[in-house]
């Protein structure tokens, strides 16, 4: 099967994103801060389920780029994540971004993006004991086709 182009993958992911109408006065982007294995994705999914917000899972984007497209780079992953965030904002929803926004420049970029939509950004900083984090990564059942962070352990 031929590889898909980046633009095609982005369109598929944006189109497939479900957006629930927000119940807050202003749009909110809730972003995770935490390193690999701290529980960013797990907490993001739990919050999204509880709040009814859209969750943008960067690991899902990376896997799709790796399996169906040109492979992933941080810039292309971010491009798609921001396109998905833009859809949520345009459709009057709220979003949870499971990304690892540890670096200040990443947070500043997200805040500039949010201002364009009149959105607030709220961060949740996840901290995990290094032994627990390493144990999670070592116990994970990795699928070599989809799991791209096995080397993190």
Coordinates of N, CA, C and O in Angstrom, one line a residue:
X1 N 0.8 -1.2 0.0 CA 0.0 0.0 0.0 C 0.9 1.2 0.0 O 1.8 1.3 0.8
X2 N 0.6 2.2 -0.9 CA 1.5 3.4 -1.0 C 1.3 4.3 0.3 O 0.2 4.3 0.9
X3 N 2.3 5.0 0.6 CA 2.3 5.9 1.8 C 1.4 7.1 1.4 O 1.4 7.5 0.3
X4 N 0.7 7.6 2.4 CA -0.1 8.8 2.3 C 0.7 10.0 2.5 O 1.7 10.0 3.2
X5 N 0.3 11.1 1.9 CA 1.0 12.4 2.1 C 0.6 13.0 3.4 O -0.5 12.7 4.0
X6 N 1.4 13.8 4.0 CA 1.2 14.5 5.2 C -0.2 15.2 5.2 O -1.0 15.1 6.2
X7 N -0.5 15.9 4.1 CA -1.7 16.7 4.0 C -3.0 15.7 4.1 O -4.0 16.1 4.7
X8 N -2.9 14.6 3.5 CA -4.0 13.6 3.5 C -4.2 13.1 4.9 O -5.3 13.0 5.4
X9 N -3.1 12.8 5.6 CA -3.2 12.3 7.0 C -3.8 13.3 7.9 O -4.7 13.1 8.7
X10 N -3.3 14.6 7.7 CA -3.9 15.7 8.5 C -5.4 15.8 8.3 O -6.1 16.0 9.3
X11 N -5.8 15.8 7.1 CA -7.2 15.9 6.8 C -8.0 14.8 7.4 O -9.1 15.1 8.0
X12 N -7.5 13.6 7.4 CA -8.2 12.5 8.0 C -8.4 12.6 9.5 O -9.4 12.4 10.1
X13 N -7.3 13.0 10.1 CA -7.3 13.2 11.6 C -8.2 14.3 12.0 O -9.0 14.2 13.0
X14 N -8.1 15.4 11.3 CA -9.0 16.6 11.6 C -10.4 16.2 11.4 O -11.3 16.5 12.2
X15 N -10.7 15.6 10.3 CA -12.1 15.2 10.0 C -12.7 14.2 11.0 O -13.8 14.3 11.3
X16 N -11.9 13.3 11.5 CA -12.3 12.3 12.4 C -12.5 12.8 13.8 O -13.0 12.1 14.7
X17 N -12.0 14.0 14.1 CA -12.1 14.5 15.5 C -13.5 15.0 15.8 O -14.1 15.8 15.1
X18 N -14.0 14.4 16.9 CA -15.4 14.8 17.4 C -15.3 15.9 18.3 O -14.4 15.9 19.2
X19 N -16.1 16.9 18.1 CA -16.1 18.1 18.9 C -17.4 18.3 19.6 O -18.5 18.4 18.9
X20 N -17.4 18.3 20.9 CA -18.6 18.6 21.7 C -18.7 20.1 22.0 O -17.7 20.7 22.3
X21 N -19.9 20.6 21.9 CA -20.1 22.1 22.1 C -19.7 22.4 23.6 O -20.1 21.7 24.5
X22 N -19.0 23.4 23.8 CA -18.5 23.7 25.1 C -19.6 24.3 26.0 O -20.5 24.9 25.5
X23 N -19.3 24.1 27.3 CA -20.3 24.6 28.3 C -19.6 25.7 29.1 O -20.1 26.1 30.1
X24 N -18.4 26.1 28.7 CA -17.7 27.2 29.4 C -18.0 28.5 28.6 O -18.3 28.5 27.4
X25 N -17.8 29.6 29.3 CA -18.1 30.9 28.6 C -17.0 31.2 27.5 O -17.4 31.7 26.5
X26 N -15.8 30.9 27.8 CA -14.8 31.1 26.8 C -14.1 29.7 26.5 O -14.1 28.8 27.4
X27 N -13.5 29.6 25.3 CA -12.8 28.3 25.0 C -11.6 28.1 25.9 O -10.9 29.0 26.3
X28 N -11.4 26.8 26.2 CA -10.3 26.4 27.1 C -9.5 25.3 26.4 O -10.0 24.4 25.8
X29 N -8.2 25.4 26.5 CA -7.2 24.4 26.0 C -6.5 23.9 27.3 O -5.9 24.7 28.0
X30 N -6.7 22.7 27.7 CA -6.1 22.1 28.9 C -4.9 21.3 28.4 O -5.1 20.3 27.6
X31 N -3.7 21.6 28.8 CA -2.5 21.0 28.3 C -1.7 20.3 29.4 O -1.7 20.8 30.5
X32 N -1.2 19.2 29.1 CA -0.4 18.4 30.1 C 1.1 18.8 30.0 O 1.6 19.1 28.9
X33 N 1.7 18.9 31.2 CA 3.1 19.1 31.3 C 3.7 17.8 32.0 O 3.2 17.6 33.1
X34 N 4.5 17.1 31.4 CA 5.1 15.9 32.0 C 5.9 15.1 31.0 O 5.6 15.2 29.8
X35 N 6.9 14.5 31.5 CA 7.8 13.7 30.6 C 7.2 12.3 30.3 O 6.2 11.9 30.9
X36 N 7.8 11.7 29.3 CA 7.3 10.4 28.9 C 7.1 9.4 30.1 O 8.0 9.3 30.9
X37 N 6.0 8.8 30.2 CA 5.7 7.9 31.3 C 5.1 8.5 32.5 O 4.8 7.7 33.4
X38 N 4.9 9.8 32.5 CA 4.3 10.4 33.7 C 2.8 10.3 33.7 O 2.2 10.5 34.8
X39 N 2.2 9.8 32.7 CA 0.7 9.6 32.6 C -0.1 10.7 31.9 O -1.3 10.8 32.0
X40 N 0.6 11.4 31.0 CA 0.0 12.5 30.3 C -1.3 12.0 29.5 O -2.3 12.6 29.6
X41 N -1.1 11.0 28.7 CA -2.2 10.4 27.9 C -3.3 9.9 28.8 O -4.5 10.1 28.5
X42 N -2.9 9.1 29.8 CA -4.0 8.5 30.6 C -4.8 9.6 31.3 O -6.0 9.5 31.3
X43 N -4.2 10.6 31.9 CA -4.9 11.6 32.6 C -5.7 12.4 31.5 O -6.9 12.8 31.8
X44 N -5.2 12.7 30.4 CA -5.9 13.5 29.3 C -7.2 12.7 28.9 O -8.2 13.4 28.8
X45 N -7.1 11.4 28.7 CA -8.3 10.7 28.3 C -9.3 10.7 29.4 O -10.5 10.8 29.2
X46 N -8.9 10.5 30.7 CA -9.8 10.5 31.8 C -10.5 11.9 31.9 O -11.7 11.9 32.1
X47 N -9.8 12.9 31.8 CA -10.4 14.3 31.9 C -11.3 14.5 30.7 O -12.4 15.0 30.9
X48 N -11.0 14.1 29.5 CA -11.8 14.3 28.4 C -13.1 13.5 28.5 O -14.2 14.0 28.2
X49 N -13.1 12.3 29.1 CA -14.3 11.5 29.3 C -15.2 12.2 30.3 O -16.4 12.3 30.2
X50 N -14.5 12.7 31.4 CA -15.3 13.3 32.5 C -15.9 14.7 32.1 O -17.0 15.0 32.4
X51 N -15.2 15.4 31.3 CA -15.6 16.8 31.0 C -16.4 16.8 29.6 O -17.0 17.8 29.3
X52 N -16.2 15.8 28.8 CA -16.9 15.8 27.5 C -16.1 16.7 26.5 O -16.7 17.2 25.5
X53 N -14.8 16.9 26.7 CA -14.0 17.7 25.8 C -13.3 16.8 24.8 O -13.2 15.6 25.0
X54 N -12.8 17.4 23.7 CA -12.1 16.7 22.7 C -10.6 16.5 23.2 O -10.1 17.5 23.8
X55 N -10.1 15.4 23.0 CA -8.7 15.1 23.4 C -7.9 15.0 22.1 O -8.3 14.3 21.2
X56 N -6.7 15.6 22.1 CA -5.8 15.5 21.0 C -4.6 14.7 21.5 O -3.8 15.2 22.4
X57 N -4.5 13.5 20.9 CA -3.4 12.6 21.4 C -2.3 12.6 20.4 O -2.4 12.1 19.3
X58 N -1.2 13.2 20.8 CA 0.0 13.3 19.9 C 0.6 11.9 19.6 O 1.1 11.7 18.5
X59 N 0.5 10.9 20.5 CA 1.0 9.6 20.2 C 0.2 9.0 19.0 O 0.7 8.3 18.2
X60 N -1.1 9.2 19.0 CA -2.0 8.7 17.9 C -1.5 9.4 16.6 O -1.5 8.7 15.5
X61 N -1.2 10.6 16.6 CA -0.7 11.3 15.4 C 0.6 10.7 14.9 O 0.8 10.4 13.8
X62 N 1.5 10.5 15.9 CA 2.8 9.9 15.5 C 2.7 8.5 14.9 O 3.3 8.2 14.0
X63 N 1.8 7.7 15.5 CA 1.6 6.4 15.0 C 1.1 6.4 13.6 O 1.6 5.7 12.7
X64 N 0.1 7.2 13.4 CA -0.5 7.3 12.0 C 0.5 7.8 11.0 O 0.6 7.2 9.9
X65 N 1.3 8.8 11.4 CA 2.4 9.2 10.5 C 3.4 8.1 10.2 O 3.9 8.0 9.1
X66 N 3.7 7.3 11.2 CA 4.7 6.3 11.0 C 4.1 5.1 10.2 O 4.8 4.6 9.3
X67 N 2.9 4.7 10.4 CA 2.3 3.6 9.7 C 1.8 3.9 8.3 O 2.0 3.1 7.4
X68 N 1.3 5.1 8.1 CA 0.6 5.4 6.8 C 1.3 6.5 6.0 O 0.9 6.7 4.9
X69 N 2.2 7.2 6.6 CA 2.7 8.4 5.9 C 4.2 8.4 5.9 O 4.9 7.3 5.9
X70 N 4.8 9.6 5.9 CA 6.2 9.8 5.7 C 7.1 9.6 6.9 O 8.2 9.8 6.9
X71 N 6.4 9.2 8.0 CA 7.2 9.1 9.3 C 6.9 10.4 10.0 O 6.3 11.3 9.5
X72 N 7.3 10.4 11.3 CA 7.0 11.6 12.1 C 8.2 12.4 12.4 O 9.3 11.8 12.6
X73 N 8.0 13.6 12.5 CA 9.0 14.6 13.1 C 8.2 15.5 14.0 O 7.0 15.7 13.9
X74 N 8.9 16.0 15.0 CA 8.1 16.9 15.9 C 7.4 18.0 15.2 O 6.2 18.3 15.6
X75 N 7.9 18.6 14.2 CA 7.2 19.7 13.5 C 6.0 19.2 12.8 O 5.0 19.9 12.8
X76 N 6.0 18.1 12.2 CA 4.8 17.6 11.5 C 3.7 17.1 12.5 O 2.6 17.3 12.2
X77 N 4.2 16.5 13.6 CA 3.2 16.1 14.6 C 2.5 17.4 15.2 O 1.3 17.4 15.3
X78 N 3.3 18.4 15.5 CA 2.8 19.7 16.0 C 1.8 20.3 15.0 O 0.8 20.8 15.3
X79 N 2.2 20.3 13.7 CA 1.3 20.9 12.7 C -0.1 20.2 12.7 O -1.1 20.9 12.6
X80 N -0.1 18.9 12.8 CA -1.4 18.2 12.8 C -2.1 18.5 14.1 O -3.4 18.7 14.1
X81 N -1.4 18.5 15.2 CA -2.1 18.8 16.5 C -2.7 20.1 16.5 O -3.8 20.3 17.0
X82 N -2.0 21.1 16.0 CA -2.6 22.5 15.9 C -3.7 22.6 15.0 O -4.7 23.3 15.2
X83 N -3.7 21.8 13.9 CA -4.9 21.8 13.0 C -6.1 21.2 13.7 O -7.2 21.7 13.5
X84 N -5.9 20.2 14.5 CA -7.0 19.6 15.2 C -7.5 20.6 16.3 O -8.7 20.7 16.5
X85 N -6.6 21.3 17.0 CA -7.0 22.3 18.0 C -7.8 23.4 17.3 O -8.8 23.8 17.9
X86 N -7.3 23.8 16.1 CA -8.1 24.9 15.4 C -9.5 24.4 15.1 O -10.4 25.2 15.3
X87 N -9.7 23.2 14.7 CA -11.0 22.7 14.5 C -11.9 22.8 15.7 O -13.0 23.2 15.7
X88 N -11.3 22.3 16.8 CA -12.1 22.4 18.1 C -12.5 23.8 18.4 O -13.6 24.1 18.8
X89 N -11.5 24.7 18.3 CA -11.8 26.2 18.6 C -12.9 26.7 17.6 O -13.8 27.4 18.1
X90 N -12.7 26.4 16.3 CA -13.7 27.0 15.4 C -15.1 26.4 15.6 O -16.1 27.1 15.4
X91 N -15.2 25.2 16.1 CA -16.5 24.5 16.3 C -17.0 24.8 17.8 O -17.9 24.1 18.2
X92 N -16.4 25.7 18.4 CA -16.9 26.2 19.8 C -16.8 25.1 20.8 O -17.7 24.9 21.6
X93 N -15.7 24.4 20.8 CA -15.4 23.3 21.8 C -14.3 23.6 22.7 O -13.7 24.7 22.6
X94 N -14.0 22.7 23.6 CA -12.8 22.8 24.4 C -11.9 21.6 24.1 O -12.4 20.6 23.7
X95 N -10.6 21.7 24.4 CA -9.7 20.7 24.1 C -8.8 20.3 25.2 O -8.4 21.2 26.0
X96 N -8.3 19.1 25.2 CA -7.3 18.6 26.1 C -6.2 18.1 25.2 O -6.4 17.3 24.3
X97 N -5.0 18.6 25.4 CA -3.8 18.3 24.7 C -2.9 17.4 25.6 O -2.4 17.9 26.6
X98 N -2.7 16.2 25.1 CA -1.9 15.3 26.0 C -0.4 15.4 25.8 O 0.4 14.7 26.3
X99 N 0.0 16.5 25.1 CA 1.4 16.6 24.8 C 2.3 16.9 26.0 O 1.8 17.2 27.1
X100 N 3.6 16.7 25.8 CA 4.6 16.9 26.9 C 5.1 18.4 26.8 O 6.2 18.6 26.3
X101 N 4.3 19.3 27.3 CA 4.7 20.7 27.1 C 5.7 21.2 28.2 O 5.5 22.1 28.9
X102 N 6.8 20.4 28.4 CA 7.7 20.7 29.4 C 8.5 21.9 29.1 O 8.8 22.8 29.9
X103 N 8.9 22.1 27.8 CA 9.7 23.2 27.4 C 8.9 24.5 27.3 O 7.8 24.5 26.7
X104 N 9.5 25.6 27.8 CA 8.8 26.9 27.8 C 8.4 27.4 26.4 O 7.3 27.9 26.2
X105 N 9.3 27.2 25.4 CA 8.9 27.7 24.1 C 7.7 27.0 23.5 O 6.9 27.6 22.8
X106 N 7.5 25.7 23.9 CA 6.3 25.0 23.4 C 5.0 25.6 24.1 O 4.0 25.8 23.4
X107 N 5.1 26.0 25.4 CA 4.0 26.6 26.1 C 3.7 28.0 25.5 O 2.5 28.3 25.3
X108 N 4.7 28.7 25.2 CA 4.5 30.1 24.6 C 3.8 30.0 23.3 O 2.9 30.8 23.0
X109 N 4.2 29.0 22.5 CA 3.6 28.9 21.2 C 2.1 28.5 21.3 O 1.2 29.0 20.6
X110 N 1.8 27.6 22.3 CA 0.4 27.2 22.5 C -0.4 28.4 23.0 O -1.5 28.7 22.6
X111 N 0.2 29.2 23.8 CA -0.5 30.4 24.4 C -0.8 31.4 23.2 O -1.9 32.1 23.2
X112 N 0.2 31.6 22.3 CA -0.1 32.5 21.2 C -1.2 32.0 20.3 O -2.0 32.7 19.9
X113 N -1.2 30.7 20.1 CA -2.2 30.1 19.3 C -3.6 30.3 20.0 O -4.6 30.7 19.3
X114 N -3.7 30.1 21.3 CA -4.9 30.2 22.0 C -5.5 31.6 21.9 O -6.7 31.8 21.8
X115 N -4.6 32.6 22.0 CA -5.0 34.0 21.9 C -5.8 34.3 20.6 O -6.7 35.1 20.6
X116 N -5.4 33.7 19.5 CA -6.0 33.9 18.2 C -7.5 33.5 18.3 O -8.3 34.0 17.6
X117 N -7.9 32.6 19.2 CA -9.2 32.1 19.3 C -9.9 32.6 20.6 O -11.0 32.2 20.9
X118 N -9.2 33.5 21.3 CA -9.8 34.0 22.6 C -9.9 32.9 23.6 O -10.7 33.0 24.5
X119 N -9.0 31.9 23.6 CA -9.0 30.8 24.5 C -8.1 31.0 25.6 O -7.0 31.6 25.5
X120 N -8.4 30.4 26.8 CA -7.5 30.3 27.9 C -6.8 29.0 27.8 O -7.3 28.0 27.3
X121 N -5.6 29.0 28.3 CA -4.8 27.8 28.4 C -4.6 27.4 29.9 O -4.2 28.3 30.7
X122 N -4.9 26.2 30.3 CA -4.7 25.7 31.6 C -3.7 24.6 31.6 O -3.9 23.7 30.7
X123 N -2.8 24.5 32.4 CA -1.8 23.4 32.4 C -2.0 22.5 33.6 O -2.4 23.0 34.7
X124 N -1.7 21.3 33.4 CA -1.7 20.3 34.5 C -0.3 19.7 34.5 O 0.1 19.0 33.5
X125 N 0.5 19.9 35.5 CA 1.9 19.4 35.5 C 1.8 18.1 36.3 O 1.5 18.0 37.4
X126 N 2.2 17.0 35.5 CA 2.2 15.7 36.1 C 3.6 15.3 36.5 O 4.6 15.5 35.8
X127 N 3.7 14.9 37.8 CA 5.0 14.5 38.3 C 4.8 13.0 38.7 O 3.9 12.6 39.3
X128 N 5.8 12.3 38.4 CA 5.8 10.9 38.7 C 7.2 10.4 39.2 O 8.2 10.9 38.6
X129 N 7.2 9.6 40.2 CA 8.5 9.1 40.7 C 9.2 8.4 39.5 O 8.6 7.6 38.8
X130 N 10.5 8.6 39.4 CA 11.3 8.0 38.3 C 11.2 6.5 38.3 O 11.2 5.9 37.2
X131 N 11.2 5.9 39.4 CA 11.1 4.4 39.5 C 9.8 3.9 39.0 O 9.7 2.9 38.3
X132 N 8.7 4.6 39.3 CA 7.4 4.2 38.8 C 7.3 4.4 37.3 O 6.8 3.6 36.6
X133 N 7.8 5.6 36.8 CA 7.8 5.9 35.4 C 8.6 4.8 34.6 O 8.1 4.3 33.6
X134 N 9.8 4.5 35.1 CA 10.6 3.5 34.4 C 9.9 2.1 34.4 O 9.9 1.4 33.4
X135 N 9.3 1.8 35.6 CA 8.6 0.5 35.7 C 7.5 0.4 34.7 O 7.2 -0.6 34.0
X136 N 6.7 1.5 34.5 CA 5.6 1.6 33.5 C 6.1 1.3 32.1 O 5.6 0.5 31.3
X137 N 7.2 1.9 31.8 CA 7.8 1.8 30.4 C 8.3 0.4 30.2 O 8.2 -0.2 29.1
X138 N 8.9 -0.2 31.2 CA 9.5 -1.6 31.1 C 8.4 -2.6 31.0 O 8.6 -3.7 30.4
X139 N 7.3 -2.4 31.7 CA 6.2 -3.4 31.7 C 5.3 -3.2 30.5 O 4.4 -4.1 30.3
X140 N 5.4 -2.2 29.8 CA 4.4 -1.9 28.7 C 4.6 -3.0 27.7 O 5.7 -3.5 27.4
X141 N 3.5 -3.5 27.1 CA 3.5 -4.4 26.0 C 3.5 -3.7 24.7 O 2.6 -3.1 24.2
X142 N 4.7 -3.6 24.1 CA 5.0 -2.8 22.9 C 4.7 -3.6 21.7 O 5.0 -4.8 21.5
X143 N 4.0 -3.0 20.8 CA 3.7 -3.5 19.4 C 4.7 -2.7 18.5 O 4.7 -1.5 18.4
X144 N 5.7 -3.4 17.9 CA 6.7 -2.7 17.2 C 6.2 -1.9 16.0 O 6.8 -1.0 15.5
X145 N 5.0 -2.2 15.5 CA 4.4 -1.4 14.4 C 3.8 -0.1 14.9 O 3.8 0.9 14.2
X146 N 3.3 0.0 16.1 CA 2.6 1.2 16.6 C 3.3 1.9 17.7 O 3.1 3.1 17.9
X147 N 4.1 1.2 18.5 CA 4.7 1.9 19.7 C 6.1 2.4 19.3 O 6.9 1.7 18.9
X148 N 6.1 3.7 19.5 CA 7.3 4.4 19.0 C 8.2 4.9 20.1 O 9.2 5.5 19.9
X149 N 7.9 4.6 21.4 CA 8.6 5.1 22.5 C 9.3 4.0 23.3 O 9.7 4.3 24.4
X150 N 9.4 2.8 22.7 CA 10.1 1.7 23.5 C 11.5 2.2 23.9 O 11.9 1.8 25.0
X151 N 12.2 2.9 23.0 CA 13.5 3.3 23.3 C 13.6 4.3 24.5 O 14.7 4.5 25.1
X152 N 12.5 4.9 24.9 CA 12.5 5.8 26.0 C 12.9 5.1 27.3 O 13.5 5.7 28.2
X153 N 12.5 3.9 27.5 CA 12.9 3.1 28.7 C 14.4 2.9 28.7 O 15.0 3.0 29.7

